[in-house]
Amino acid sequence: MMGYSHSISAAAAWLALNESGIIRIDDPATLAVTTLAAAGAGMLPDIDHHNGSIAHSIPPVSRWVVRLVAKISGGHRKGTHSLIGLAFFWVLALSANRLTYAGVPLLALALAGFAGGLALRTFRAPGGWAGALVVMAGTIYTNSFATMPWAILAGATAHIVGDALTTRGVNPFWPATLRPLVPSPLWRRSGYMALPVLGDAGSNRENIFSGLLASYVGLYALTILGITHLPPGELISQFISDR
Ligand SMILES: [Zn+2]
């Protein structure tokens, strides 16, 4: 999946978790800030990609970090795209949250600001440093420190699921390689697993899928802004029941 698709699917996943009641955020500002963080975290697993958005985000430091992560995690679509990678991102976000309550909010703010700034840049909104600062200020204003680790985890999980929908797939059990008895495109001899309904990364199918998710996020944004009163899922089910 491409960066934009990852961000939009992560934002959609976070909003869907909220709409379905699995996560409950009633305050619109908190929902907006955490959605931006989730969208940015949707690109986090590609911190192993030398030519990805993260590598280009804060040069030259980001390039060094990416090189180091790729070395530790075995290369692209390996460690950071596995259950271990998810656990790492989760622990990182959780530690940042704990530090905040110990009086040191710097790591949590840096994480939220970096993710949010990255998402804004991907969505072609004013991103970069200004976007990061706005998200940091938003995190403080809405006091969404406790919710951030969940947003980060949801975003990173959406990334791995997204890559699993493309031909190349992922190996969720890295560094272990579980080989199938009968290799197929769903579970290859390399241990990579996929449900390749979107075809190759960047395919037309992926673009259509991202477009649908973007419509969901856009409709939800109207709810957050108070323009519509029902989130998209409810709006559609009401529309259907009215027929
Ligand atoms: Zn990826």
PDB file of C-alpha atoms and ligand atoms in Angstrom:
ATOM      1  CA  MET A   1       0.000   0.000   0.000  1.00  0.00           C
ATOM      2  CA  MET A   2       1.109   3.548  -0.651  1.00  0.00           C
ATOM      3  CA  GLY A   3       1.541   6.174   2.097  1.00  0.00           C
ATOM      4  CA  TYR A   4      -1.744   7.953   1.416  1.00  0.00           C
ATOM      5  CA  SER A   5      -3.734   4.692   1.482  1.00  0.00           C
ATOM      6  CA  HIS A   6      -2.091   3.736   4.768  1.00  0.00           C
ATOM      7  CA  SER A   7      -2.940   7.065   6.385  1.00  0.00           C
ATOM      8  CA  ILE A   8      -6.512   7.193   5.167  1.00  0.00           C
ATOM      9  CA  SER A   9      -7.187   3.560   6.156  1.00  0.00           C
ATOM     10  CA  ALA A  10      -5.698   4.173   9.606  1.00  0.00           C
ATOM     11  CA  ALA A  11      -7.899   7.260  10.071  1.00  0.00           C
ATOM     12  CA  ALA A  12     -10.952   5.306   8.862  1.00  0.00           C
ATOM     13  CA  ALA A  13     -10.124   2.387  11.203  1.00  0.00           C
ATOM     14  CA  TRP A  14      -9.840   4.731  14.194  1.00  0.00           C
ATOM     15  CA  LEU A  15     -13.122   6.470  13.373  1.00  0.00           C
ATOM     16  CA  ALA A  16     -14.865   3.114  12.780  1.00  0.00           C
ATOM     17  CA  LEU A  17     -13.645   1.892  16.192  1.00  0.00           C
ATOM     18  CA  ASN A  18     -15.218   5.004  17.671  1.00  0.00           C
ATOM     19  CA  GLU A  19     -18.458   4.702  15.723  1.00  0.00           C
ATOM     20  CA  SER A  20     -18.844   1.040  16.686  1.00  0.00           C
ATOM     21  CA  GLY A  21     -18.368   1.950  20.350  1.00  0.00           C
ATOM     22  CA  ILE A  22     -15.164  -0.088  20.856  1.00  0.00           C
ATOM     23  CA  ILE A  23     -13.424   3.212  21.657  1.00  0.00           C
ATOM     24  CA  ARG A  24     -15.616   5.990  23.024  1.00  0.00           C
ATOM     25  CA  ILE A  25     -14.554   9.552  22.339  1.00  0.00           C
ATOM     26  CA  ASP A  26     -17.392  12.044  22.655  1.00  0.00           C
ATOM     27  CA  ASP A  27     -15.383  15.253  22.426  1.00  0.00           C
ATOM     28  CA  PRO A  28     -15.015  16.269  18.727  1.00  0.00           C
ATOM     29  CA  ALA A  29     -11.636  18.006  19.267  1.00  0.00           C
ATOM     30  CA  THR A  30     -10.168  14.903  20.953  1.00  0.00           C
ATOM     31  CA  LEU A  31     -11.490  12.739  18.125  1.00  0.00           C
ATOM     32  CA  ALA A  32      -9.902  15.055  15.519  1.00  0.00           C
ATOM     33  CA  VAL A  33      -6.488  15.122  17.229  1.00  0.00           C
ATOM     34  CA  THR A  34      -6.361  11.361  17.870  1.00  0.00           C
ATOM     35  CA  THR A  35      -7.540  10.631  14.305  1.00  0.00           C
ATOM     36  CA  LEU A  36      -4.602  12.648  12.945  1.00  0.00           C
ATOM     37  CA  ALA A  37      -2.226  10.732  15.230  1.00  0.00           C
ATOM     38  CA  ALA A  38      -3.735   7.404  14.117  1.00  0.00           C
ATOM     39  CA  ALA A  39      -3.428   8.458  10.458  1.00  0.00           C
ATOM     40  CA  GLY A  40       0.269   9.261  10.977  1.00  0.00           C
ATOM     41  CA  ALA A  41       0.813   6.025  12.907  1.00  0.00           C
ATOM     42  CA  GLY A  42      -0.654   4.344   9.846  1.00  0.00           C
ATOM     43  CA  MET A  43       2.703   5.017   8.206  1.00  0.00           C
ATOM     44  CA  LEU A  44       4.838   4.075  11.211  1.00  0.00           C
ATOM     45  CA  PRO A  45       5.666   0.473  10.135  1.00  0.00           C
ATOM     46  CA  ASP A  46       7.291   1.890   6.972  1.00  0.00           C
ATOM     47  CA  ILE A  47       9.966   3.386   9.236  1.00  0.00           C
ATOM     48  CA  ASP A  48      11.982   0.486   7.737  1.00  0.00           C
ATOM     49  CA  HIS A  49      11.765   1.882   4.179  1.00  0.00           C
ATOM     50  CA  HIS A  50      14.752   3.924   2.934  1.00  0.00           C
ATOM     51  CA  ASN A  51      12.606   5.796   0.396  1.00  0.00           C
ATOM     52  CA  GLY A  52       9.407   6.148   2.451  1.00  0.00           C
ATOM     53  CA  SER A  53       7.699   9.277   3.816  1.00  0.00           C
ATOM     54  CA  ILE A  54       9.318   8.819   7.234  1.00  0.00           C
ATOM     55  CA  ALA A  55      12.833   8.620   5.754  1.00  0.00           C
ATOM     56  CA  HIS A  56      12.221  11.993   4.072  1.00  0.00           C
ATOM     57  CA  SER A  57      10.445  13.610   7.037  1.00  0.00           C
ATOM     58  CA  ILE A  58      13.273  15.210   9.060  1.00  0.00           C
ATOM     59  CA  PRO A  59      16.477  14.794   7.021  1.00  0.00           C
ATOM     60  CA  PRO A  60      19.153  13.801   7.699  1.00  0.00           C
ATOM     61  CA  VAL A  61      18.147  12.439  11.136  1.00  0.00           C
ATOM     62  CA  SER A  62      15.104  10.526   9.808  1.00  0.00           C
ATOM     63  CA  ARG A  63      17.312   8.799   7.217  1.00  0.00           C
ATOM     64  CA  TRP A  64      19.714   7.628   9.925  1.00  0.00           C
ATOM     65  CA  VAL A  65      16.838   6.378  12.081  1.00  0.00           C
ATOM     66  CA  VAL A  66      15.300   4.507   9.127  1.00  0.00           C
ATOM     67  CA  ARG A  67      18.630   2.900   8.290  1.00  0.00           C
ATOM     68  CA  LEU A  68      19.071   1.784  11.905  1.00  0.00           C
ATOM     69  CA  VAL A  69      15.498   0.443  12.184  1.00  0.00           C
ATOM     70  CA  ALA A  70      15.835  -1.447   8.887  1.00  0.00           C
ATOM     71  CA  LYS A  71      19.056  -3.026  10.157  1.00  0.00           C
ATOM     72  CA  ILE A  72      17.518  -4.129  13.458  1.00  0.00           C
ATOM     73  CA  SER A  73      14.205  -5.266  11.972  1.00  0.00           C
ATOM     74  CA  GLY A  74      15.722  -7.263   9.113  1.00  0.00           C
ATOM     75  CA  GLY A  75      14.750  -4.915   6.229  1.00  0.00           C
ATOM     76  CA  HIS A  76      11.542  -3.715   4.624  1.00  0.00           C
ATOM     77  CA  ARG A  77       8.239  -5.439   5.560  1.00  0.00           C
ATOM     78  CA  LYS A  78       9.861  -7.593   8.202  1.00  0.00           C
ATOM     79  CA  GLY A  79      10.120  -6.712  11.916  1.00  0.00           C
ATOM     80  CA  THR A  80       8.072  -3.499  11.818  1.00  0.00           C
ATOM     81  CA  HIS A  81       5.297  -5.335   9.911  1.00  0.00           C
ATOM     82  CA  SER A  82       4.948  -8.135  12.463  1.00  0.00           C
ATOM     83  CA  LEU A  83       3.289  -8.754  15.816  1.00  0.00           C
ATOM     84  CA  ILE A  84       6.618  -7.943  17.478  1.00  0.00           C
ATOM     85  CA  GLY A  85       6.687  -4.612  15.631  1.00  0.00           C
ATOM     86  CA  LEU A  86       3.145  -3.841  16.798  1.00  0.00           C
ATOM     87  CA  ALA A  87       4.106  -4.703  20.376  1.00  0.00           C
ATOM     88  CA  PHE A  88       7.100  -2.357  20.072  1.00  0.00           C
ATOM     89  CA  PHE A  89       4.991   0.584  18.828  1.00  0.00           C
ATOM     90  CA  TRP A  90       2.438  -0.115  21.565  1.00  0.00           C
ATOM     91  CA  VAL A  91       5.098  -0.208  24.315  1.00  0.00           C
ATOM     92  CA  LEU A  92       6.691   2.968  22.918  1.00  0.00           C
ATOM     93  CA  ALA A  93       3.369   4.844  23.001  1.00  0.00           C
ATOM     94  CA  LEU A  94       2.482   3.412  26.411  1.00  0.00           C
ATOM     95  CA  SER A  95       5.884   4.376  27.866  1.00  0.00           C
ATOM     96  CA  ALA A  96       5.415   7.882  26.471  1.00  0.00           C
ATOM     97  CA  ASN A  97       2.057   8.008  28.247  1.00  0.00           C
ATOM     98  CA  ARG A  98       3.565   6.772  31.545  1.00  0.00           C
ATOM     99  CA  LEU A  99       6.340   9.373  31.309  1.00  0.00           C
ATOM    100  CA  THR A 100       3.678  12.056  30.848  1.00  0.00           C
ATOM    101  CA  TYR A 101       2.092  11.111  34.150  1.00  0.00           C
ATOM    102  CA  ALA A 102       5.560  11.162  35.728  1.00  0.00           C
ATOM    103  CA  GLY A 103       5.753  14.820  34.670  1.00  0.00           C
ATOM    104  CA  VAL A 104       7.704  14.378  31.407  1.00  0.00           C
ATOM    105  CA  PRO A 105       5.275  14.820  28.482  1.00  0.00           C
ATOM    106  CA  LEU A 106       8.032  15.360  25.898  1.00  0.00           C
ATOM    107  CA  LEU A 107       8.078  11.868  24.327  1.00  0.00           C
ATOM    108  CA  ALA A 108       4.275  11.650  24.118  1.00  0.00           C
ATOM    109  CA  LEU A 109       4.092  15.102  22.527  1.00  0.00           C
ATOM    110  CA  ALA A 110       6.916  14.302  20.101  1.00  0.00           C
ATOM    111  CA  LEU A 111       5.196  11.068  19.075  1.00  0.00           C
ATOM    112  CA  ALA A 112       1.761  12.700  18.636  1.00  0.00           C
ATOM    113  CA  GLY A 113       3.283  15.724  16.859  1.00  0.00           C
ATOM    114  CA  PHE A 114       5.412  13.605  14.534  1.00  0.00           C
ATOM    115  CA  ALA A 115       2.516  11.308  13.618  1.00  0.00           C
ATOM    116  CA  GLY A 116       0.040  14.174  13.191  1.00  0.00           C
ATOM    117  CA  GLY A 117       2.474  16.284  11.149  1.00  0.00           C
ATOM    118  CA  LEU A 118       3.191  13.307   8.904  1.00  0.00           C
ATOM    119  CA  ALA A 119      -0.542  12.688   8.377  1.00  0.00           C
ATOM    120  CA  LEU A 120      -1.217  16.335   7.529  1.00  0.00           C
ATOM    121  CA  ARG A 121       1.618  16.285   5.009  1.00  0.00           C
ATOM    122  CA  THR A 122       0.271  13.093   3.426  1.00  0.00           C
ATOM    123  CA  PHE A 123      -3.196  14.631   3.185  1.00  0.00           C
ATOM    124  CA  ARG A 124      -1.563  17.675   1.519  1.00  0.00           C
ATOM    125  CA  ALA A 125      -2.701  19.947   4.318  1.00  0.00           C
ATOM    126  CA  PRO A 126      -0.154  22.359   5.801  1.00  0.00           C
ATOM    127  CA  GLY A 127       1.980  19.717   7.476  1.00  0.00           C
ATOM    128  CA  GLY A 128       5.597  19.609   8.561  1.00  0.00           C
ATOM    129  CA  TRP A 129       6.674  21.480  11.649  1.00  0.00           C
ATOM    130  CA  ALA A 130       3.621  23.773  11.781  1.00  0.00           C
ATOM    131  CA  GLY A 131       1.245  20.781  11.552  1.00  0.00           C
ATOM    132  CA  ALA A 132       3.241  18.903  14.193  1.00  0.00           C
ATOM    133  CA  LEU A 133       3.060  21.884  16.558  1.00  0.00           C
ATOM    134  CA  VAL A 134      -0.707  22.201  16.034  1.00  0.00           C
ATOM    135  CA  VAL A 135      -1.181  18.509  16.863  1.00  0.00           C
ATOM    136  CA  MET A 136       1.058  18.854  19.949  1.00  0.00           C
ATOM    137  CA  ALA A 137      -0.967  21.862  21.119  1.00  0.00           C
ATOM    138  CA  GLY A 138      -4.163  19.920  20.358  1.00  0.00           C
ATOM    139  CA  THR A 139      -2.943  16.972  22.425  1.00  0.00           C
ATOM    140  CA  ILE A 140      -2.350  19.255  25.421  1.00  0.00           C
ATOM    141  CA  TYR A 141      -5.592  21.210  24.911  1.00  0.00           C
ATOM    142  CA  THR A 142      -7.756  18.079  24.651  1.00  0.00           C
ATOM    143  CA  ASN A 143      -5.639  16.163  27.194  1.00  0.00           C
ATOM    144  CA  SER A 144      -5.688  13.128  24.922  1.00  0.00           C
ATOM    145  CA  PHE A 145      -2.475  11.601  26.294  1.00  0.00           C
ATOM    146  CA  ALA A 146      -4.264   8.512  27.645  1.00  0.00           C
ATOM    147  CA  THR A 147      -5.995   7.812  24.318  1.00  0.00           C
ATOM    148  CA  MET A 148      -2.876   8.308  22.156  1.00  0.00           C
ATOM    149  CA  PRO A 149      -1.349   4.812  22.662  1.00  0.00           C
ATOM    150  CA  TRP A 150      -4.600   3.284  21.361  1.00  0.00           C
ATOM    151  CA  ALA A 151      -4.594   5.598  18.345  1.00  0.00           C
ATOM    152  CA  ILE A 152      -0.961   4.687  17.600  1.00  0.00           C
ATOM    153  CA  LEU A 153      -1.696   0.954  17.950  1.00  0.00           C
ATOM    154  CA  ALA A 154      -4.811   1.199  15.758  1.00  0.00           C
ATOM    155  CA  GLY A 155      -2.889   3.112  13.057  1.00  0.00           C
ATOM    156  CA  ALA A 156       0.052   0.695  13.001  1.00  0.00           C
ATOM    157  CA  THR A 157      -2.298  -2.321  12.960  1.00  0.00           C
ATOM    158  CA  ALA A 158      -4.250  -0.823  10.042  1.00  0.00           C
ATOM    159  CA  HIS A 159      -0.933  -0.508   8.170  1.00  0.00           C
ATOM    160  CA  ILE A 160      -0.075  -4.189   8.546  1.00  0.00           C
ATOM    161  CA  VAL A 161      -3.608  -5.248   7.602  1.00  0.00           C
ATOM    162  CA  GLY A 162      -3.397  -2.931   4.561  1.00  0.00           C
ATOM    163  CA  ASP A 163      -0.107  -4.460   3.393  1.00  0.00           C
ATOM    164  CA  ALA A 164      -1.591  -7.937   3.935  1.00  0.00           C
ATOM    165  CA  LEU A 165      -4.294  -7.027   1.395  1.00  0.00           C
ATOM    166  CA  THR A 166      -1.639  -6.517  -1.307  1.00  0.00           C
ATOM    167  CA  THR A 167       0.160  -9.184  -3.345  1.00  0.00           C
ATOM    168  CA  ARG A 168       3.419  -9.046  -1.389  1.00  0.00           C
ATOM    169  CA  GLY A 169       1.758  -9.664   1.969  1.00  0.00           C
ATOM    170  CA  VAL A 170       3.417  -9.666   5.388  1.00  0.00           C
ATOM    171  CA  ASN A 171       5.015 -12.134   7.771  1.00  0.00           C
ATOM    172  CA  PRO A 172       3.211 -11.474  11.066  1.00  0.00           C
ATOM    173  CA  PHE A 173       5.374 -13.997  12.930  1.00  0.00           C
ATOM    174  CA  TRP A 174       8.764 -12.453  12.073  1.00  0.00           C
ATOM    175  CA  PRO A 175      11.542 -13.375  13.013  1.00  0.00           C
ATOM    176  CA  ALA A 176       9.988 -16.845  12.778  1.00  0.00           C
ATOM    177  CA  THR A 177       9.073 -18.168   9.356  1.00  0.00           C
ATOM    178  CA  LEU A 178       6.057 -20.459   9.319  1.00  0.00           C
ATOM    179  CA  ARG A 179       6.118 -22.346   6.027  1.00  0.00           C
ATOM    180  CA  PRO A 180       2.943 -23.845   4.576  1.00  0.00           C
ATOM    181  CA  LEU A 181       2.681 -27.500   3.563  1.00  0.00           C
ATOM    182  CA  VAL A 182       1.135 -26.356   0.276  1.00  0.00           C
ATOM    183  CA  PRO A 183       2.361 -22.909  -0.827  1.00  0.00           C
ATOM    184  CA  SER A 184      -0.199 -20.560  -2.387  1.00  0.00           C
ATOM    185  CA  PRO A 185      -0.534 -16.787  -2.975  1.00  0.00           C
ATOM    186  CA  LEU A 186      -2.329 -16.679   0.398  1.00  0.00           C
ATOM    187  CA  TRP A 187       0.579 -18.281   2.274  1.00  0.00           C
ATOM    188  CA  ARG A 188       3.834 -18.467   0.414  1.00  0.00           C
ATOM    189  CA  ARG A 189       6.897 -20.614   0.882  1.00  0.00           C
ATOM    190  CA  SER A 190       8.678 -17.500   2.252  1.00  0.00           C
ATOM    191  CA  GLY A 191       6.214 -17.476   5.173  1.00  0.00           C
ATOM    192  CA  TYR A 192       4.547 -14.299   3.869  1.00  0.00           C
ATOM    193  CA  MET A 193       0.772 -14.249   4.150  1.00  0.00           C
ATOM    194  CA  ALA A 194      -1.685 -12.194   2.118  1.00  0.00           C
ATOM    195  CA  LEU A 195      -5.312 -11.808   1.181  1.00  0.00           C
ATOM    196  CA  PRO A 196      -4.335  -9.954  -1.995  1.00  0.00           C
ATOM    197  CA  VAL A 197      -7.738  -8.459  -2.851  1.00  0.00           C
ATOM    198  CA  LEU A 198      -6.110  -5.092  -3.676  1.00  0.00           C
ATOM    199  CA  GLY A 199      -3.492  -6.521  -6.058  1.00  0.00           C
ATOM    200  CA  ASP A 200      -0.052  -4.866  -6.214  1.00  0.00           C
ATOM    201  CA  ALA A 201       0.726  -1.834  -4.045  1.00  0.00           C
ATOM    202  CA  GLY A 202      -0.507   1.342  -5.778  1.00  0.00           C
ATOM    203  CA  SER A 203      -2.991  -0.531  -8.023  1.00  0.00           C
ATOM    204  CA  ASN A 204      -6.276   0.946  -9.304  1.00  0.00           C
ATOM    205  CA  ARG A 205      -8.110  -1.322  -6.861  1.00  0.00           C
ATOM    206  CA  GLU A 206      -6.107   0.180  -3.996  1.00  0.00           C
ATOM    207  CA  ASN A 207      -6.980   3.688  -5.222  1.00  0.00           C
ATOM    208  CA  ILE A 208     -10.698   2.856  -5.364  1.00  0.00           C
ATOM    209  CA  PHE A 209     -10.515   1.325  -1.871  1.00  0.00           C
ATOM    210  CA  SER A 210      -8.715   4.436  -0.534  1.00  0.00           C
ATOM    211  CA  GLY A 211     -11.303   6.640  -2.235  1.00  0.00           C
ATOM    212  CA  LEU A 212     -14.131   4.834  -0.427  1.00  0.00           C
ATOM    213  CA  LEU A 213     -12.321   5.126   2.894  1.00  0.00           C
ATOM    214  CA  ALA A 214     -11.619   8.814   2.212  1.00  0.00           C
ATOM    215  CA  SER A 215     -15.375   9.346   1.676  1.00  0.00           C
ATOM    216  CA  TYR A 216     -16.039   7.707   5.046  1.00  0.00           C
ATOM    217  CA  VAL A 217     -13.413   9.917   6.745  1.00  0.00           C
ATOM    218  CA  GLY A 218     -14.768  13.004   4.932  1.00  0.00           C
ATOM    219  CA  LEU A 219     -18.341  12.295   6.043  1.00  0.00           C
ATOM    220  CA  TYR A 220     -17.126  11.692   9.583  1.00  0.00           C
ATOM    221  CA  ALA A 221     -15.269  15.023   9.463  1.00  0.00           C
ATOM    222  CA  LEU A 222     -18.615  16.710   8.728  1.00  0.00           C
ATOM    223  CA  THR A 223     -19.972  15.096  11.918  1.00  0.00           C
ATOM    224  CA  ILE A 224     -16.923  16.218  13.918  1.00  0.00           C
ATOM    225  CA  LEU A 225     -17.449  19.774  12.594  1.00  0.00           C
ATOM    226  CA  GLY A 226     -21.116  19.593  13.601  1.00  0.00           C
ATOM    227  CA  ILE A 227     -22.403  19.952  10.006  1.00  0.00           C
ATOM    228  CA  THR A 228     -24.107  16.535  10.033  1.00  0.00           C
ATOM    229  CA  HIS A 229     -25.494  14.963  13.186  1.00  0.00           C
ATOM    230  CA  LEU A 230     -24.894  11.276  12.544  1.00  0.00           C
ATOM    231  CA  PRO A 231     -21.611   9.503  11.759  1.00  0.00           C
ATOM    232  CA  PRO A 232     -21.487   7.886   8.263  1.00  0.00           C
ATOM    233  CA  GLY A 233     -22.324   4.293   9.303  1.00  0.00           C
ATOM    234  CA  GLU A 234     -25.438   5.395  11.180  1.00  0.00           C
ATOM    235  CA  LEU A 235     -26.350   7.798   8.382  1.00  0.00           C
ATOM    236  CA  ILE A 236     -26.241   4.960   5.816  1.00  0.00           C
ATOM    237  CA  SER A 237     -28.190   2.502   8.013  1.00  0.00           C
ATOM    238  CA  GLN A 238     -30.856   5.181   8.634  1.00  0.00           C
ATOM    239  CA  PHE A 239     -31.009   5.882   4.884  1.00  0.00           C
ATOM    240  CA  ILE A 240     -31.499   2.144   4.206  1.00  0.00           C
ATOM    241  CA  SER A 241     -34.165   1.717   6.916  1.00  0.00           C
ATOM    242  CA  ASP A 242     -36.080   4.753   5.531  1.00  0.00           C
ATOM    243  CA  ARG A 243     -36.429   3.056   2.112  1.00  0.00           C
TER     244      ARG A 243
HETATM  245 ZN    ZN B   1       4.354  -1.245   4.842  1.00  0.00          ZN
END
